[in-house]
CSV table of C-alpha atoms and ligand atoms in Angstrom, one decimal:
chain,number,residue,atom,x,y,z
A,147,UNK,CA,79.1,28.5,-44.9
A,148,UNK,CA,76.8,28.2,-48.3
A,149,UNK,CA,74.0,28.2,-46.1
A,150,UNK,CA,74.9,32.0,-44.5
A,151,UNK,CA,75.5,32.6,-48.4
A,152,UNK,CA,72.6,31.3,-49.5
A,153,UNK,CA,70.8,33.3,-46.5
A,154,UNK,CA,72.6,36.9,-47.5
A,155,UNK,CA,71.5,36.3,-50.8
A,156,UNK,CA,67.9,36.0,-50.2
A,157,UNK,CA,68.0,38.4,-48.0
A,158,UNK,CA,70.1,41.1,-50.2
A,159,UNK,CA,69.5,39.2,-53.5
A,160,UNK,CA,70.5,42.7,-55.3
A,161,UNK,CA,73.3,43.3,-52.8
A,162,UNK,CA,74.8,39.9,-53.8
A,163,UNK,CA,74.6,40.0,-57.4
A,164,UNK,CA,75.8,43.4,-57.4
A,165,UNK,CA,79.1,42.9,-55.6
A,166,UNK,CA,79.6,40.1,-58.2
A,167,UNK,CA,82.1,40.6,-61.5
A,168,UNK,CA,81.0,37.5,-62.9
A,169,UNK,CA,78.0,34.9,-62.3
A,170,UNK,CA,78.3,31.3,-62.8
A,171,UNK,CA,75.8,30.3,-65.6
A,172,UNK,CA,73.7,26.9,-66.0
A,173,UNK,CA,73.3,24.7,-68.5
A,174,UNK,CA,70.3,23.9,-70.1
A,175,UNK,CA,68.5,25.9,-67.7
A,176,UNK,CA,65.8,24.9,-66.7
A,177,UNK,CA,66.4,21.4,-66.8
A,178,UNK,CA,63.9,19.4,-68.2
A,179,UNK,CA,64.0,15.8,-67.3
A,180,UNK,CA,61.8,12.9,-67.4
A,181,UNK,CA,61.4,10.8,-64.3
A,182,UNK,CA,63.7,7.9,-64.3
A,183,UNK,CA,66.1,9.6,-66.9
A,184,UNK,CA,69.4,10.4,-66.4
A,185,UNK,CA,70.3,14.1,-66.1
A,186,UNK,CA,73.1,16.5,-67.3
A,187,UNK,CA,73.6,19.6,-66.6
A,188,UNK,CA,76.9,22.2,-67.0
A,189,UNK,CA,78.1,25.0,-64.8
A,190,UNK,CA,80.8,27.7,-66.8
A,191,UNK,CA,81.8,31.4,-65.6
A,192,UNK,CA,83.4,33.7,-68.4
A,193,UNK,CA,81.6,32.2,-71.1
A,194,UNK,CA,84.6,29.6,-70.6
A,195,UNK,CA,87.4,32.0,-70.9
A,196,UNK,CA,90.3,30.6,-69.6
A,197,UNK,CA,91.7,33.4,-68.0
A,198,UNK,CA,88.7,34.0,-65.8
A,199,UNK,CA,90.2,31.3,-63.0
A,200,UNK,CA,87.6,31.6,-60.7
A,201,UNK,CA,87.2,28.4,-59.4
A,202,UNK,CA,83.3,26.7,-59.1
A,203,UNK,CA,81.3,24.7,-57.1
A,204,UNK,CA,78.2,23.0,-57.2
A,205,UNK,CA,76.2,22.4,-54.0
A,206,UNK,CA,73.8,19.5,-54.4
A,207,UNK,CA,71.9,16.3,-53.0
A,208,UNK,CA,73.6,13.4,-55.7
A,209,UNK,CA,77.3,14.3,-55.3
A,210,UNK,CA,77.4,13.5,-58.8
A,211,UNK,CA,79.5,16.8,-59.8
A,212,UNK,CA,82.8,16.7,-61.6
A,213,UNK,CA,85.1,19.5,-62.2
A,214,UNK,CA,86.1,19.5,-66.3
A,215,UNK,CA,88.6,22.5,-66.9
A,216,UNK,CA,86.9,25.4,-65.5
A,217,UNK,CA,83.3,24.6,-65.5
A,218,UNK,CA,81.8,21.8,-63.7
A,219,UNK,CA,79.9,19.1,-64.6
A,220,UNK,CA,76.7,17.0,-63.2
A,221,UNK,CA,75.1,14.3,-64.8
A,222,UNK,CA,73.6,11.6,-62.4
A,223,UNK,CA,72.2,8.2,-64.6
A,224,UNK,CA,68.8,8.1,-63.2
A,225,UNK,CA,66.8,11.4,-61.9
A,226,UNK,CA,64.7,10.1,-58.4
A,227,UNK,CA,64.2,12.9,-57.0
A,228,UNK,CA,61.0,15.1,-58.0
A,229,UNK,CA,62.3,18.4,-57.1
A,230,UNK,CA,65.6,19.1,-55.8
A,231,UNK,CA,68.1,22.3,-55.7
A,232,UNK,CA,71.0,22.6,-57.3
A,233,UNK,CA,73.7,26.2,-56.8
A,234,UNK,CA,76.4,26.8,-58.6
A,235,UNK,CA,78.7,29.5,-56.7
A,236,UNK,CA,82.5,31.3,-56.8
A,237,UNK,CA,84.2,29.6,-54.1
A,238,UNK,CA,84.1,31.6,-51.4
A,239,UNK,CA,81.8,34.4,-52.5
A,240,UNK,CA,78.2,35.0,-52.7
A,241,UNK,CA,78.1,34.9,-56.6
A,242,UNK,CA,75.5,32.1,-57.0
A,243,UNK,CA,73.0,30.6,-59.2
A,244,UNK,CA,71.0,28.1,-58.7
A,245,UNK,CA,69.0,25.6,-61.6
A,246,UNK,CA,65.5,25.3,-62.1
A,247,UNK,CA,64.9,21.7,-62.9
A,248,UNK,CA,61.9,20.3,-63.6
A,249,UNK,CA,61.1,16.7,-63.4
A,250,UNK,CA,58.0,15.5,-65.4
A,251,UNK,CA,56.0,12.5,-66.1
A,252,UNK,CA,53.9,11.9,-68.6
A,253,UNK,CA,50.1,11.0,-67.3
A,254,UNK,CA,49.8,7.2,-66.6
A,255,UNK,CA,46.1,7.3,-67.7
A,256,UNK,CA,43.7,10.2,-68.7
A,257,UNK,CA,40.0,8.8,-69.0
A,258,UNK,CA,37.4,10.9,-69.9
A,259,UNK,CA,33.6,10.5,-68.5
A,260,UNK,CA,29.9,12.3,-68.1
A,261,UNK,CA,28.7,13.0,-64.8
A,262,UNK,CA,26.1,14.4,-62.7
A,263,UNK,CA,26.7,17.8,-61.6
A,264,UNK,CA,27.1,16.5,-58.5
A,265,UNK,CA,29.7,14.5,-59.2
A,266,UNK,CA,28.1,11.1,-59.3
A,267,UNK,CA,28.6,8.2,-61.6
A,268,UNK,CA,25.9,7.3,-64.0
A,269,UNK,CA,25.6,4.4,-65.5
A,270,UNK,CA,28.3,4.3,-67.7
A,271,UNK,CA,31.0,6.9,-68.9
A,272,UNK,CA,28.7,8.0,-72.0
A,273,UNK,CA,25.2,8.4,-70.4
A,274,UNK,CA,22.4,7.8,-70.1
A,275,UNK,CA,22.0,11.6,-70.3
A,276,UNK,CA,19.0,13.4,-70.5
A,277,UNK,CA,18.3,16.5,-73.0
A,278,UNK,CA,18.7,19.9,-72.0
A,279,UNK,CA,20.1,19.0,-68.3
A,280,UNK,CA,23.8,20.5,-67.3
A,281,UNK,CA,26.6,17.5,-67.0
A,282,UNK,CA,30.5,17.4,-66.1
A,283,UNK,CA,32.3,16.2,-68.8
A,284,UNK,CA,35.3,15.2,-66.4
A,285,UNK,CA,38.7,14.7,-67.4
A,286,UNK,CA,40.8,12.1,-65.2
A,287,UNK,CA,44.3,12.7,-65.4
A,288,UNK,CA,46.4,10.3,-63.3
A,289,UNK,CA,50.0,10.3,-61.9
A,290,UNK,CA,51.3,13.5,-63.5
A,291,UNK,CA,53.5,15.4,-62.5
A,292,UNK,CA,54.4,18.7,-62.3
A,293,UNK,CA,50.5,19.7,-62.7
A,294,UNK,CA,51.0,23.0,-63.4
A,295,UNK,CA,53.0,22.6,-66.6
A,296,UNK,CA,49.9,20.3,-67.4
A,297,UNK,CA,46.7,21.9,-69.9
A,298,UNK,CA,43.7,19.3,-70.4
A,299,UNK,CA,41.9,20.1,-74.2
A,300,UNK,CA,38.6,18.8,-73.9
A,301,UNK,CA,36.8,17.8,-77.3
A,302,UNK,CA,33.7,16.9,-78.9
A,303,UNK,CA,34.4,14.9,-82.4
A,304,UNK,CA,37.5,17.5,-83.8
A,305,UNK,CA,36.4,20.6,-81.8
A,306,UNK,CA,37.7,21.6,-79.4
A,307,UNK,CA,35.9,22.9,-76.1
A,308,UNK,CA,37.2,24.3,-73.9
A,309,UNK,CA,41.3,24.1,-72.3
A,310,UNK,CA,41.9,23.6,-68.5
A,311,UNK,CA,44.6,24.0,-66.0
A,312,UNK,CA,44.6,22.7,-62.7
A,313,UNK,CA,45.6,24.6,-59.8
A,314,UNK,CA,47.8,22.3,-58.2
A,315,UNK,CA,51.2,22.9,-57.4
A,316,UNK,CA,52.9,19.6,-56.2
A,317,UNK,CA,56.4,18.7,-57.8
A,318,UNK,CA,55.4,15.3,-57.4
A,319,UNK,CA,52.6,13.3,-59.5
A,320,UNK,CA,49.1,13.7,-58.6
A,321,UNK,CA,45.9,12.8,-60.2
A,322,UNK,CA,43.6,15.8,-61.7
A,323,UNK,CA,40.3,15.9,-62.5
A,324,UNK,CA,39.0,18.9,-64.3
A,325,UNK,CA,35.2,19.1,-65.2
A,326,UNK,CA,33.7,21.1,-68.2
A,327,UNK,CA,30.2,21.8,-67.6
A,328,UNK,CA,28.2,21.1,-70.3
A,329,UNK,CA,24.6,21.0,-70.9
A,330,UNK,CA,23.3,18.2,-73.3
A,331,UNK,CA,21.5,18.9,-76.2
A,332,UNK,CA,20.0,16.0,-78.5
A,333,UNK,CA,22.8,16.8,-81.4
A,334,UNK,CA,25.5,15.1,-79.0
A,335,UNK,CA,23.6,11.7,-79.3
A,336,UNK,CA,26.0,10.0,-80.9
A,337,UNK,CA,28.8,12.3,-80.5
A,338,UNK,CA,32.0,11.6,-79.7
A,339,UNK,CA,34.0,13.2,-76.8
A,340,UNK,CA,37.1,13.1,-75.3
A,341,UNK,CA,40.2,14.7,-73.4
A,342,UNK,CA,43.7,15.2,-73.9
A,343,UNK,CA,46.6,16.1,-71.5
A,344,UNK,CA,49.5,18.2,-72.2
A,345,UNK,CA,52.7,18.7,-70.6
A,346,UNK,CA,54.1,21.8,-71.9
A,347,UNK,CA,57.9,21.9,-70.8
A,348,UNK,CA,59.1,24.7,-72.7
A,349,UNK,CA,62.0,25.1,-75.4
A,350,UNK,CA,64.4,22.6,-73.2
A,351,UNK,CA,61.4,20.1,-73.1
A,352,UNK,CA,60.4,17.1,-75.4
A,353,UNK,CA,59.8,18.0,-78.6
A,354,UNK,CA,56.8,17.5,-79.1
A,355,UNK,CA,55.6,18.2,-75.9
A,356,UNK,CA,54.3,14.7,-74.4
A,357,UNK,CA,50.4,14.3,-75.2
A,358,UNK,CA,48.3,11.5,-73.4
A,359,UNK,CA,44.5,11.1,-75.0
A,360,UNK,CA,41.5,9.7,-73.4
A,361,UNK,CA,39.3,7.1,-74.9
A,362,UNK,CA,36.3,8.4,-76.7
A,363,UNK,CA,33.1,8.2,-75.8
A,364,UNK,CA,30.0,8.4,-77.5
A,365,UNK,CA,27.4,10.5,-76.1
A,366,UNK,CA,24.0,8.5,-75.3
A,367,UNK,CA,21.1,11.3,-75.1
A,368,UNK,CA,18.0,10.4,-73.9
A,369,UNK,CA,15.3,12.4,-76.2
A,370,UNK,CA,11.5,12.5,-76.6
A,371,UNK,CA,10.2,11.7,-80.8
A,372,UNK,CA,10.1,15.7,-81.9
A,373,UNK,CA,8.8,17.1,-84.5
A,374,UNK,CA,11.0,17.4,-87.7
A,375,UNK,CA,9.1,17.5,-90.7
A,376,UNK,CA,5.4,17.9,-91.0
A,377,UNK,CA,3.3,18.5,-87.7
A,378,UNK,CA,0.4,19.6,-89.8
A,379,UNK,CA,-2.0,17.0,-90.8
A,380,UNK,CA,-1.2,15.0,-93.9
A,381,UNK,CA,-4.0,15.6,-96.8
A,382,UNK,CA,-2.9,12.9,-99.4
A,383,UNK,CA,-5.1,12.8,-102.2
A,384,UNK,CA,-4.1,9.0,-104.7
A,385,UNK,CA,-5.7,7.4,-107.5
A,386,UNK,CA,-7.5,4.2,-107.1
A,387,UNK,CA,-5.6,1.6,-107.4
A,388,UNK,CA,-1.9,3.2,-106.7
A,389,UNK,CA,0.2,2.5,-104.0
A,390,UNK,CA,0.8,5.1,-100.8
A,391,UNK,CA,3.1,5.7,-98.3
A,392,UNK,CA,2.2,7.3,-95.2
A,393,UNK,CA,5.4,8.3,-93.0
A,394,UNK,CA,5.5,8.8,-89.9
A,395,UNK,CA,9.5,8.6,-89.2
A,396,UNK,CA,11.2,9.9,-86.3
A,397,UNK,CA,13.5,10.6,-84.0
A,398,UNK,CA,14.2,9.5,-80.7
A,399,UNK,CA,16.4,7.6,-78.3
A,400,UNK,CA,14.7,5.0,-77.5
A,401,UNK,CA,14.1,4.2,-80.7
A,402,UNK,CA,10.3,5.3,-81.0
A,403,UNK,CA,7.2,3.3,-81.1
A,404,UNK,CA,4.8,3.2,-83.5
A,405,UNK,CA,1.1,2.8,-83.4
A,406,UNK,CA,-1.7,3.9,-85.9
A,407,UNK,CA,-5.2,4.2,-85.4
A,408,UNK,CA,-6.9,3.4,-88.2
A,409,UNK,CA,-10.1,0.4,-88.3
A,410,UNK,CA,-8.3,-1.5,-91.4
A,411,UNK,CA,-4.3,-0.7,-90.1
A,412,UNK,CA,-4.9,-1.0,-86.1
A,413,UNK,CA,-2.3,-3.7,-85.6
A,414,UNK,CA,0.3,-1.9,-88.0
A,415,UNK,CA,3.8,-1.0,-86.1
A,416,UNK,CA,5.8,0.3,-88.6
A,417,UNK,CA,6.7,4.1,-89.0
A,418,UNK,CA,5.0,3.9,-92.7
A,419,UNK,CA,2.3,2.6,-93.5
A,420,UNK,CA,2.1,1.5,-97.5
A,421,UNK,CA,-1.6,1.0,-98.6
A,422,UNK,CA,-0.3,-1.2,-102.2
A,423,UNK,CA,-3.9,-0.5,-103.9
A,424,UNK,CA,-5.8,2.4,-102.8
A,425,UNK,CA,-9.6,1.9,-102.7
A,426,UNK,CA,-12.6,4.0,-101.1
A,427,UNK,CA,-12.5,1.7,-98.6
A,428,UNK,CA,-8.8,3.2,-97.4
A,429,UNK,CA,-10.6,6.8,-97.3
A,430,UNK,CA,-10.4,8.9,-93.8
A,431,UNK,CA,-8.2,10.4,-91.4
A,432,UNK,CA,-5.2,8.5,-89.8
A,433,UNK,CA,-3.4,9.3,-86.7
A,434,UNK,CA,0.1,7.7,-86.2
A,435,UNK,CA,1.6,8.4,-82.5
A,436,UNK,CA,5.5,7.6,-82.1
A,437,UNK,CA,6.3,7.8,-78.5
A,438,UNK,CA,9.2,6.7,-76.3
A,439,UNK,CA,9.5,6.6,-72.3
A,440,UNK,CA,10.2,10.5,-72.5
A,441,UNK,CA,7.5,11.5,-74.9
A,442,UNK,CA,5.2,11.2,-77.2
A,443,UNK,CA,4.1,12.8,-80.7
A,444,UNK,CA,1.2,12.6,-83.1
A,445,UNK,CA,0.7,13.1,-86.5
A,446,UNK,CA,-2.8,13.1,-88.8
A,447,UNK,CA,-3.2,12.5,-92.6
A,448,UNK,CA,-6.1,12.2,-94.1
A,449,UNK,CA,-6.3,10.0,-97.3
A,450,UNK,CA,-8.4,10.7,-100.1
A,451,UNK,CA,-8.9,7.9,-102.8
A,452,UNK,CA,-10.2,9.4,-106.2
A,453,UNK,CA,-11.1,7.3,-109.3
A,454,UNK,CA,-8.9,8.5,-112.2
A,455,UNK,CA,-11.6,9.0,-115.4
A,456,UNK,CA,-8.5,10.1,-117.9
A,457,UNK,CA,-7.5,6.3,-118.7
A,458,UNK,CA,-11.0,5.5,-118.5
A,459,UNK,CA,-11.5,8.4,-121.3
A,460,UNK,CA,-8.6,7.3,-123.2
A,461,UNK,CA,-10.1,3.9,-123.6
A,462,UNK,CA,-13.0,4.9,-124.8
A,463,UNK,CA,-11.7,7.0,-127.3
A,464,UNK,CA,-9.4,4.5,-128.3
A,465,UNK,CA,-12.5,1.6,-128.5
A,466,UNK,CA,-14.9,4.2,-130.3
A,467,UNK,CA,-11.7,5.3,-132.9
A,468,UNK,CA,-11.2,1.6,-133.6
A,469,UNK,CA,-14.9,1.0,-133.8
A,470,UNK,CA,-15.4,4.1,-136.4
A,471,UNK,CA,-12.1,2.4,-138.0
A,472,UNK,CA,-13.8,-0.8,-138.2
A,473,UNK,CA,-16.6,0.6,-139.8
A,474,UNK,CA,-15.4,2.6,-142.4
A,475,UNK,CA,-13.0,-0.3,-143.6
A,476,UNK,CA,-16.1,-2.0,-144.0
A,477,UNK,CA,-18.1,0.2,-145.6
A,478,UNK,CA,-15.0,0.9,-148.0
A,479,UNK,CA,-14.5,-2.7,-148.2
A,480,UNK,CA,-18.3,-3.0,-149.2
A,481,UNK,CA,-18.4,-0.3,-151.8
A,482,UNK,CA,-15.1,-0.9,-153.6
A,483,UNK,CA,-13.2,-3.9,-153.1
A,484,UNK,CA,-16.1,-6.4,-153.4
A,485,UNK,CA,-17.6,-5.5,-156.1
A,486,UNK,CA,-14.0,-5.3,-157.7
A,487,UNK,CA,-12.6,-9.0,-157.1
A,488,UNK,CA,-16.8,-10.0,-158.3
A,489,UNK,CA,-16.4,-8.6,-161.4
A,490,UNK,CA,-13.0,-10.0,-162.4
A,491,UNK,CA,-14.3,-13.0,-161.2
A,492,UNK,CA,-17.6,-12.6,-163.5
A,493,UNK,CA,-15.6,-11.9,-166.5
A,494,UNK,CA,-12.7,-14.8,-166.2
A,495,UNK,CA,-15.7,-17.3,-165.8
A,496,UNK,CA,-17.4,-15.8,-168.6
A,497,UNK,CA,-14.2,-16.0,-171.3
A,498,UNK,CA,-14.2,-20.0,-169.5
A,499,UNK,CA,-17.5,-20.5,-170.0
A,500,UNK,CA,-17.6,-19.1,-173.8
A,501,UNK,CA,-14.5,-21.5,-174.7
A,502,UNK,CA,-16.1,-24.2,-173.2
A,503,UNK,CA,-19.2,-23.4,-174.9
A,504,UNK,CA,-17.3,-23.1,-178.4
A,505,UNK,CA,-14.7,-26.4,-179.2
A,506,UNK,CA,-18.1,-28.5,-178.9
A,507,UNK,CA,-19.8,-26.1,-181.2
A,508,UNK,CA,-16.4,-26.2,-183.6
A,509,UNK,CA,-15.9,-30.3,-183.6
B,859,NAG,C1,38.2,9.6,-81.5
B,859,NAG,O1,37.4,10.5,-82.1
B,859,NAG,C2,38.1,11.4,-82.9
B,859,NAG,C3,37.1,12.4,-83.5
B,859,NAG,O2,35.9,11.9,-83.9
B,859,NAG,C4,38.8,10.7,-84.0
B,859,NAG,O3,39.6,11.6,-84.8
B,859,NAG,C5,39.7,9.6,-83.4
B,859,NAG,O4,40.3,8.9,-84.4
B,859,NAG,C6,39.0,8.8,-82.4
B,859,NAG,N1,40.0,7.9,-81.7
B,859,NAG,C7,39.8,6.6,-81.5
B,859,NAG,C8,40.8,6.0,-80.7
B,859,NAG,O5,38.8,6.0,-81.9
């Protein structure tokens, strides 16, 4: 008998609410439960007026339905079922509703991983990827469940990229994965990205909505040495005798190599080269080249080693002002000092000399 009402009714859906005074009413509706969960759910008329007597019934698959007063109740401990059906009607009429329930689970795992555009592994989930060349940043969502009220956030460090949906339908879990094409760029070396799923249930849902996050991973771009800073040759004029750096620094993954071409530096690896005492000897054109498996790049300086005259000039002034010093202090010393300190001299000998002289002459 439900079954022909349940037919009329789709059939003449307007017909059947229409011919209705009164329509039984769920609640929560929908019904948002968690797998596993145990599940409640109310059936009234009337806005529970007791002298609306219609009397209720539910039609569905737990027999777990109680009548309480005038509404009816349904609570079963553990929800198993992933999608089920559940009516509420006036016995013996046409006046039905049913209940949207949905059953959720929260993702067992969401990984997140770069791919080849066509789909193949690499070597690991960050990379090696190579510069400028158009990867899937996939998003692995597994056992989820129901897909469409799931939206995957894909990220790079705290931005976000780009948000996804899947197109599946299934009431029961499935895995997703959902690609975001992205073409690398040097920048994401060292980068972190990673996914996010998100069930989004609604106002009767969780609150907040359950959120399952990936790992990160961190971006390993393959890149030639490039060209920040000078690409111009180097002219690097120093004093003799300083110290200079030439700096040939750069980028790249792998880490660059160094070599230098130089007679006196031809062994040197380093990205700068310190010459700790610059002589003429260290004069001429350089050439550093940094290069890695995907590239390589050169730079020139050209050192030029002058010898510095102003301390040279300073010390000569210096020696000739202490000379001229020197002299003058002599020649003053010469004209007045001397003769000065003789003549006291002179004169104190001469008073000695003259008492001497005198007591013999006296006695
Ligand atoms: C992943 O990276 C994001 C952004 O850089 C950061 O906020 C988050 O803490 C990281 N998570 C883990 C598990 O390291």
């Amino acid at each position: 008998m439900f079954l022909q009402i349940l037919l009329a009714c789709a059939v003449q859906t307007v017909y059947c609410v229409q011919n209705c005074k009164e329509l039984p009413v769920f609640s929560p509706s929908p019904l948002v439960v968690k797998h596993g969960d145990p599940a409640i759910a109310t059936c009234s008329i009337c806005n529970n007026d007791s002298s609306c007597d219609y009397e209720l019934r539910l039609e569905e698959p737990f027999q777990a339905s109680v009548k309480k007063g005038n509404q009816m109740l349904w609570n079963v401990p553990n929800m198993t079922e992933w999608s089920l059906q559940i009516y509420c009607f006036i016995f013996d009429t046409s006046c039905t509703t049913s209940l949207e329930v949905i059953v959720y689970q929260p993702p067992e795992k969401v990984s997140v991983s770069f791919r080849k555009h066509s789909g193949r592994l690499l070597e690991n989930p960050s990379g090696p990827l190579e510069e400028d060349q158009l990867y899937c940043l996939q998003c692995e969502v597994e056992a989820v469940a129901p897909a469409q009220n799931m939206t995957v956030a894909f990220y790079r460090g705290l931005t976000e990229l780009s948000v996804m949906r899947s197109s599946a339908t299934d009431k029961r879990p499935v895995n997703v994965n959902l690609c975001l094409n992205h073409t690398v760029s040097r920048q994401d070396h060292g980068a972190t990205f990673w996914c996010e799923a998100r069930l989004e249930l609604g106002p009767e849902g969780p609150q907040p909505p359950p959120v399952v996050r990936s790992h990160n991973i961190t971006a390993n771009v393959l890149y030639a040495p490039c060209c920040e800073g000078q690409e111009e040759p180097q002219i690097l004029t120093v004093a003799q005798g300083a110290s200079v750096d030439l700096v040939c620094s750069t980028q790249g993954n792998p880490q660059p190599l160094y070599s230098w071409s130089h007679p006196l530096v031809s062994g040197f690896r380093g990205d700068v080269l310190t010459i700790p005492s610059a002589s003429s000897q260290h004069e001429g054109p350089y050439t550093c080249t940094a290069s890695n498996a995907l590239g390589a790049i050169t730079r020139s300086f050209t050192l030029r080693v002058h010898v510095d005259y102003v301390p040279i000039i300073i010390t000569v002034v210096i020696a000739v002002v202490l000379l001229l010093g020197a002299v003058v202090a002599f020649v003053v010393y010469k004209a007045f000092y001397k003769p000065h300190r003789t003549g006291h001299y002179h004169i104190s000998n001469m008073f000695r000399l003259q008492r001497h002289d005198a007591v013999p002459t006296t006695e």
